[in-house]
Amino acid sequence: MPTQPRVVLIGAGIVGCALADELTERGWTNVTVLEQGPLFATGGSSSHAPGLVYQTVGCRTMTQLAKYTVEKYTALTLDDQWCFQQLGGLEVATTPERWADLKRRHGWATAWGVESHLRDPGECADLHPLLDPAKILGGFHIPSDGLAKPVRAGEAQARRAIDRGARFLAHHKVTGIERHGGRVRAVVTEHDTFAADIVVSCVGMWGPRIGRMVDLDIPLVPMAHQYVRTTPLPVLKGVNDELREMSKPLLRHQEAGLYFREHVDRIGIGAYEHRPMPISADDILDPGVAPTMPSELPFTPDDFDQSWKDSVDLLPCLADAGIDEGINGLFSFTPDGNPLLGEHPDLQGFWVAEAVWITHSAGVAKAMAEWLVDGQPGLDLHNCDLNRFEEVERGPEYVHLRSCQAFDEVYDVLHPLQPAEHPRPLRTSPFHERQVELGAVFLEASGWERPQWYEANADLPEVAEIPERGEWASRYWSPIAGAEALVARKRVAMFDMTPLKRLEVTGPEALTFLQAMTTNQLDRKVGAVVYTLMLNEDGGIRSDLTIARLAEDRFQVGANGPIDLDWLRRHLPRSGTVQLRDITAGTCCIGLWGPAARDLLQPLTHEDFSHKALGYFKSKQAFIGDVPVTAMRLSYVGELGWELYTTADMGRRLWDTLWEAGQEHGVIAAGRGAFTSMRLEKGYRAWGSDMSTEHDPYEAGVGFAVRMNKGFFHGRNALRGRSEETATRRLTCLTIDDPYQVVMGSEPVRVNGVPAGYVTSAARGYTIGKNIAYAWLPASASVPGTPVEIEYFGERVPAVVAAEPLFDPDMSRIRS
């Protein structure tokens, strides 16, 4: 029997306790949990958290984490006392915009498999009699939501772990992490040293302190959040008792940034409407030094004034009550509001599970335990991965500003395309000045300014051909985007592709390395370009890549983001025979696509850009005017054209050269809105949206990128016996005839009236004249012609399964 790894968990809050339980349940019993404070009210966020668990958000992963938390804690008891009560959750709307959003949230719940209901004002008052039904338009009710007792749930899980062999040590403040040869070796406390093969930091708001011990920036900001308890309310006298505490659903009034729960005969009120109140992790007091507990700061009454008025307005019974006690309680925020999970990029064996709320605690612990024991989690965690941020997104000022914005927006109605506001502009392509001159409307992704459309195209006659759409889908949209797509199909357009991640892999073993890491055959002639996949060991899709062989030992990799870079780095041979470099910042790219692309490009170069000389999925080095480029015959929009790469210093010259030469061909600059429409018309997948680690290539419709006969690659064994025919679910193309109904993604899809799947990507197909949605559906429902319904803001929109691709199925345009 192999020796068990020695695991040290830092922090005995609810995450550390839950992780110890999940690890020991899987047979890893050599687990030590170190806590700087007492057990189990440690003084961290878990100790003061009011325990409300609402499961439904627009992210499937986060909802799945919350669902498991509910399931696990509902079954837990501690000394015959409950750890979770499924009292239900009720979110109410006081404005038409919020009522529309609750309908959208009901769609999310349906998509992710959480039972929920939309309630009218009277039904809301029946569920929660303290509500004034005259003040609300309706509510969103989730019966399985409820109240957790965080300290109790933590101790219950800790006891189970202890029974299996784990040990929990109080008052062991960590002072250092020993490492050797790129691996963690031990954890040092004020009292002892603990040898370790694996260390997991679960300290929440203290995370940046532990991170510094191993030269790791942990991008989170401790933030104060106000919570009060009222004086006793006569209306609650005798309704609850100390054991039960509550009898009514949890209540949220998100329009005012408020949530409510009962404390026997009092009401607890949490508020998010106040100003952000960040604090440095270095300024948090240690247990035993803090006057109460480290996570509780003195209450600031002035910040709560408006919240109290809004509370009394919704719950009139509060008019005769007052605030008995209040705190400014600390908990963690990140730049995008999601947890930080994963392994240190440069120190093997050091892991983090930080910025985890009570809502997701057990689910995160399960996923982390799977990751550690099995080598990968069962859920797609890319939007929680510690290594998901670009380097510029880890700067202290950036983390501070974005985390404060995440606090500001925690209850806001956010549009899927809504960009962050600060700091901007941060990353700009060499074309930025020219784009500004053309009136580019920029959205933002990974710090990059990315044109969505160009106001310079407002006078295109094609603008008049673009139909109106619903109010929600009209946000961050313009009919100009549709006109740009039509013009790209008719003539030629320039797309800024600079924000896409570019890596360079070199060295004598570069081919061998990439062959092992990806699914397609890369052993091809210099100049070949290959679409391929990276898989988990269970066959799930880690990423899709475009790899160009530029020389015998040099490859350019088009990747999806920092997680791909991290994954490849972790698998580099120790021999040093392969080098991996991120070249994104020093390069740029223009996608030149459309029927007139060759007519524009050929006169600018001495190289032959004919189809015979440079076929589809081929590349070559060339000069375009004065600009040296790597030209790749690729098209993510389904048109003739090239991705033209050059160094950043030559970027503007490349733009100007193409722009000037393109005037006689009617060239335009086109934005991301046109790009998304055109890629969906062509049926091209987007990793992270359409497919993830939870899907295999045959389910996702990218089985053509797998060559089982090429030899070993990661995930190959898991694909044995699988095929498109064996897939029980499929990524499926849907079309909608009603031009007004442009869905946005994450909506549930019903087959024969029953929820059966959910939308991934969606857009208007301007060329085909239909709205498009891609969705995960059972294979039995993915037959072309099958009628389905998409639930969109409470309405059922008729759609039909369509054969793909919708545009140019014989590839005649792209291969012209």
mmCIF file of C-alpha atoms in Angstrom, residues 330-489:
data_model
loop_
_atom_site.group_PDB
_atom_site.id
_atom_site.type_symbol
_atom_site.label_atom_id
_atom_site.label_comp_id
_atom_site.label_asym_id
_atom_site.label_seq_id
_atom_site.Cartn_x
_atom_site.Cartn_y
_atom_site.Cartn_z
ATOM 1 C CA LEU A 330 -14.878 40.996 7.670
ATOM 2 C CA PHE A 331 -14.915 38.522 4.833
ATOM 3 C CA SER A 332 -13.016 38.103 1.570
ATOM 4 C CA PHE A 333 -13.632 39.564 -1.870
ATOM 5 C CA THR A 334 -11.697 38.877 -5.070
ATOM 6 C CA PRO A 335 -11.538 40.896 -8.315
ATOM 7 C CA ASP A 336 -14.276 38.798 -9.913
ATOM 8 C CA GLY A 337 -16.104 37.708 -6.763
ATOM 9 C CA ASN A 338 -15.205 34.017 -7.099
ATOM 10 C CA PRO A 339 -13.115 31.787 -4.821
ATOM 11 C CA LEU A 340 -9.394 31.124 -5.237
ATOM 12 C CA LEU A 341 -8.723 27.406 -5.588
ATOM 13 C CA GLY A 342 -5.675 25.554 -6.800
ATOM 14 C CA GLU A 343 -1.967 24.936 -6.539
ATOM 15 C CA HIS A 344 0.846 27.476 -6.348
ATOM 16 C CA PRO A 345 2.244 27.878 -9.895
ATOM 17 C CA ASP A 346 5.846 27.634 -8.695
ATOM 18 C CA LEU A 347 5.715 25.529 -5.522
ATOM 19 C CA GLN A 348 4.495 21.963 -5.788
ATOM 20 C CA GLY A 349 2.324 20.825 -2.935
ATOM 21 C CA PHE A 350 1.189 24.260 -1.772
ATOM 22 C CA TRP A 351 -2.527 24.773 -2.414
ATOM 23 C CA VAL A 352 -5.083 27.414 -1.539
ATOM 24 C CA ALA A 353 -8.826 27.348 -0.881
ATOM 25 C CA GLU A 354 -9.531 31.007 -0.109
ATOM 26 C CA ALA A 355 -12.325 33.568 -0.493
ATOM 27 C CA VAL A 356 -14.884 30.809 0.042
ATOM 28 C CA TRP A 357 -18.242 31.779 1.490
ATOM 29 C CA ILE A 358 -20.299 29.534 3.773
ATOM 30 C CA THR A 359 -22.659 28.984 0.833
ATOM 31 C CA HIS A 360 -20.025 27.098 -1.137
ATOM 32 C CA SER A 361 -17.872 25.696 1.661
ATOM 33 C CA ALA A 362 -18.742 21.993 1.505
ATOM 34 C CA GLY A 363 -18.879 22.015 -2.280
ATOM 35 C CA VAL A 364 -15.446 23.614 -2.474
ATOM 36 C CA ALA A 365 -14.069 21.106 0.028
ATOM 37 C CA LYS A 366 -15.393 18.199 -2.037
ATOM 38 C CA ALA A 367 -13.928 19.612 -5.246
ATOM 39 C CA MET A 368 -10.579 20.280 -3.573
ATOM 40 C CA ALA A 369 -10.464 16.775 -2.118
ATOM 41 C CA GLU A 370 -11.170 15.276 -5.538
ATOM 42 C CA TRP A 371 -8.461 17.486 -7.023
ATOM 43 C CA LEU A 372 -5.901 16.384 -4.427
ATOM 44 C CA VAL A 373 -6.778 12.687 -4.195
ATOM 45 C CA ASP A 374 -7.909 11.929 -7.756
ATOM 46 C CA GLY A 375 -5.823 14.522 -9.584
ATOM 47 C CA GLN A 376 -8.781 16.560 -10.843
ATOM 48 C CA PRO A 377 -12.115 17.856 -9.556
ATOM 49 C CA GLY A 378 -15.415 16.537 -10.827
ATOM 50 C CA LEU A 379 -16.652 20.050 -11.575
ATOM 51 C CA ASP A 380 -15.281 22.570 -14.034
ATOM 52 C CA LEU A 381 -13.453 25.050 -11.785
ATOM 53 C CA HIS A 382 -11.797 27.294 -14.363
ATOM 54 C CA ASN A 383 -13.627 30.379 -13.087
ATOM 55 C CA CYS A 384 -12.391 29.620 -9.542
ATOM 56 C CA ASP A 385 -8.831 28.626 -10.449
ATOM 57 C CA LEU A 386 -6.126 30.449 -8.511
ATOM 58 C CA ASN A 387 -4.149 30.816 -11.748
ATOM 59 C CA ARG A 388 -6.964 32.287 -13.856
ATOM 60 C CA PHE A 389 -5.764 35.877 -13.634
ATOM 61 C CA GLU A 390 -3.359 37.553 -16.018
ATOM 62 C CA GLU A 391 -0.278 39.074 -14.411
ATOM 63 C CA VAL A 392 -1.663 42.606 -14.761
ATOM 64 C CA GLU A 393 -4.797 41.475 -12.916
ATOM 65 C CA ARG A 394 -2.764 40.568 -9.854
ATOM 66 C CA GLY A 395 -1.376 44.039 -9.202
ATOM 67 C CA PRO A 396 -2.221 45.380 -5.709
ATOM 68 C CA GLU A 397 -4.100 48.441 -6.978
ATOM 69 C CA TYR A 398 -6.009 46.402 -9.549
ATOM 70 C CA VAL A 399 -6.996 43.778 -6.961
ATOM 71 C CA HIS A 400 -8.091 46.517 -4.548
ATOM 72 C CA LEU A 401 -10.224 48.408 -7.076
ATOM 73 C CA ARG A 402 -11.846 45.358 -8.639
ATOM 74 C CA SER A 403 -12.553 43.743 -5.272
ATOM 75 C CA CYS A 404 -14.239 46.932 -4.085
ATOM 76 C CA GLN A 405 -16.287 46.945 -7.264
ATOM 77 C CA ALA A 406 -17.219 43.293 -6.665
ATOM 78 C CA PHE A 407 -18.535 44.348 -3.234
ATOM 79 C CA ASP A 408 -20.454 47.256 -4.762
ATOM 80 C CA GLU A 409 -22.068 44.966 -7.321
ATOM 81 C CA VAL A 410 -22.780 41.933 -5.153
ATOM 82 C CA TYR A 411 -26.559 42.435 -5.408
ATOM 83 C CA ASP A 412 -26.627 44.480 -8.624
ATOM 84 C CA VAL A 413 -28.416 43.391 -11.786
ATOM 85 C CA LEU A 414 -25.421 42.746 -14.030
ATOM 86 C CA HIS A 415 -25.562 42.216 -17.763
ATOM 87 C CA PRO A 416 -23.415 39.369 -19.185
ATOM 88 C CA LEU A 417 -21.478 41.862 -21.333
ATOM 89 C CA GLN A 418 -21.179 44.574 -18.690
ATOM 90 C CA PRO A 419 -17.521 45.551 -18.338
ATOM 91 C CA ALA A 420 -15.720 46.618 -15.202
ATOM 92 C CA GLU A 421 -15.111 50.354 -14.922
ATOM 93 C CA HIS A 422 -11.719 50.714 -13.250
ATOM 94 C CA PRO A 423 -8.819 50.648 -13.877
ATOM 95 C CA ARG A 424 -9.325 51.317 -17.600
ATOM 96 C CA PRO A 425 -7.828 51.416 -20.090
ATOM 97 C CA LEU A 426 -5.257 48.941 -18.812
ATOM 98 C CA ARG A 427 -4.147 46.797 -21.751
ATOM 99 C CA THR A 428 -4.426 48.169 -25.264
ATOM 100 C CA SER A 429 -3.373 46.687 -28.581
ATOM 101 C CA PRO A 430 -1.081 48.619 -30.965
ATOM 102 C CA PHE A 431 -4.241 49.407 -32.946
ATOM 103 C CA HIS A 432 -5.942 51.214 -30.074
ATOM 104 C CA GLU A 433 -5.318 54.757 -31.338
ATOM 105 C CA ARG A 434 -6.754 53.889 -34.745
ATOM 106 C CA GLN A 435 -9.737 52.200 -33.128
ATOM 107 C CA VAL A 436 -10.472 55.285 -31.043
ATOM 108 C CA GLU A 437 -10.376 57.378 -34.224
ATOM 109 C CA LEU A 438 -13.013 55.051 -35.697
ATOM 110 C CA GLY A 439 -15.270 55.465 -32.674
ATOM 111 C CA ALA A 440 -14.722 52.019 -31.213
ATOM 112 C CA VAL A 441 -17.061 51.119 -28.356
ATOM 113 C CA PHE A 442 -14.863 49.111 -26.030
ATOM 114 C CA LEU A 443 -15.789 46.347 -23.657
ATOM 115 C CA GLU A 444 -13.127 44.678 -21.524
ATOM 116 C CA ALA A 445 -11.738 41.175 -21.047
ATOM 117 C CA SER A 446 -8.672 40.078 -19.045
ATOM 118 C CA GLY A 447 -7.672 43.713 -18.816
ATOM 119 C CA TRP A 448 -7.789 44.209 -22.607
ATOM 120 C CA GLU A 449 -9.801 46.960 -24.263
ATOM 121 C CA ARG A 450 -11.765 45.066 -26.923
ATOM 122 C CA PRO A 451 -13.880 46.834 -29.580
ATOM 123 C CA GLN A 452 -17.482 45.627 -29.651
ATOM 124 C CA TRP A 453 -18.436 47.768 -32.655
ATOM 125 C CA TYR A 454 -17.318 50.985 -34.367
ATOM 126 C CA GLU A 455 -19.420 54.137 -34.599
ATOM 127 C CA ALA A 456 -17.616 54.941 -37.864
ATOM 128 C CA ASN A 457 -19.790 52.208 -39.399
ATOM 129 C CA ALA A 458 -23.056 53.852 -38.351
ATOM 130 C CA ASP A 459 -23.736 55.022 -41.913
ATOM 131 C CA LEU A 460 -23.383 51.602 -43.513
ATOM 132 C CA PRO A 461 -26.603 50.871 -45.419
ATOM 133 C CA GLU A 462 -26.658 47.413 -43.844
ATOM 134 C CA VAL A 463 -27.539 48.998 -40.492
ATOM 135 C CA ALA A 464 -31.106 49.392 -41.740
ATOM 136 C CA GLU A 465 -31.328 45.626 -42.312
ATOM 137 C CA ILE A 466 -30.743 44.771 -38.646
ATOM 138 C CA PRO A 467 -33.953 44.014 -36.705
ATOM 139 C CA GLU A 468 -34.683 45.415 -33.271
ATOM 140 C CA ARG A 469 -34.280 43.166 -30.267
ATOM 141 C CA GLY A 470 -35.526 43.013 -26.688
ATOM 142 C CA GLU A 471 -34.425 45.555 -24.092
ATOM 143 C CA TRP A 472 -32.048 43.251 -22.226
ATOM 144 C CA ALA A 473 -30.328 42.011 -25.372
ATOM 145 C CA SER A 474 -30.056 45.613 -26.601
ATOM 146 C CA ARG A 475 -27.699 46.563 -23.799
ATOM 147 C CA TYR A 476 -24.048 46.782 -24.835
ATOM 148 C CA TRP A 477 -25.244 46.212 -28.397
ATOM 149 C CA SER A 478 -25.825 48.255 -31.520
ATOM 150 C CA PRO A 479 -27.294 47.383 -34.917
ATOM 151 C CA ILE A 480 -23.929 48.552 -36.193
ATOM 152 C CA ALA A 481 -22.496 45.222 -34.978
ATOM 153 C CA GLY A 482 -24.923 43.412 -37.246
ATOM 154 C CA ALA A 483 -23.995 45.610 -40.177
ATOM 155 C CA GLU A 484 -20.327 44.837 -39.575
ATOM 156 C CA ALA A 485 -21.062 41.109 -39.775
ATOM 157 C CA LEU A 486 -22.926 41.532 -43.060
ATOM 158 C CA VAL A 487 -20.149 43.631 -44.577
ATOM 159 C CA ALA A 488 -17.533 41.093 -43.500
ATOM 160 C CA ARG A 489 -19.549 38.446 -45.351
#
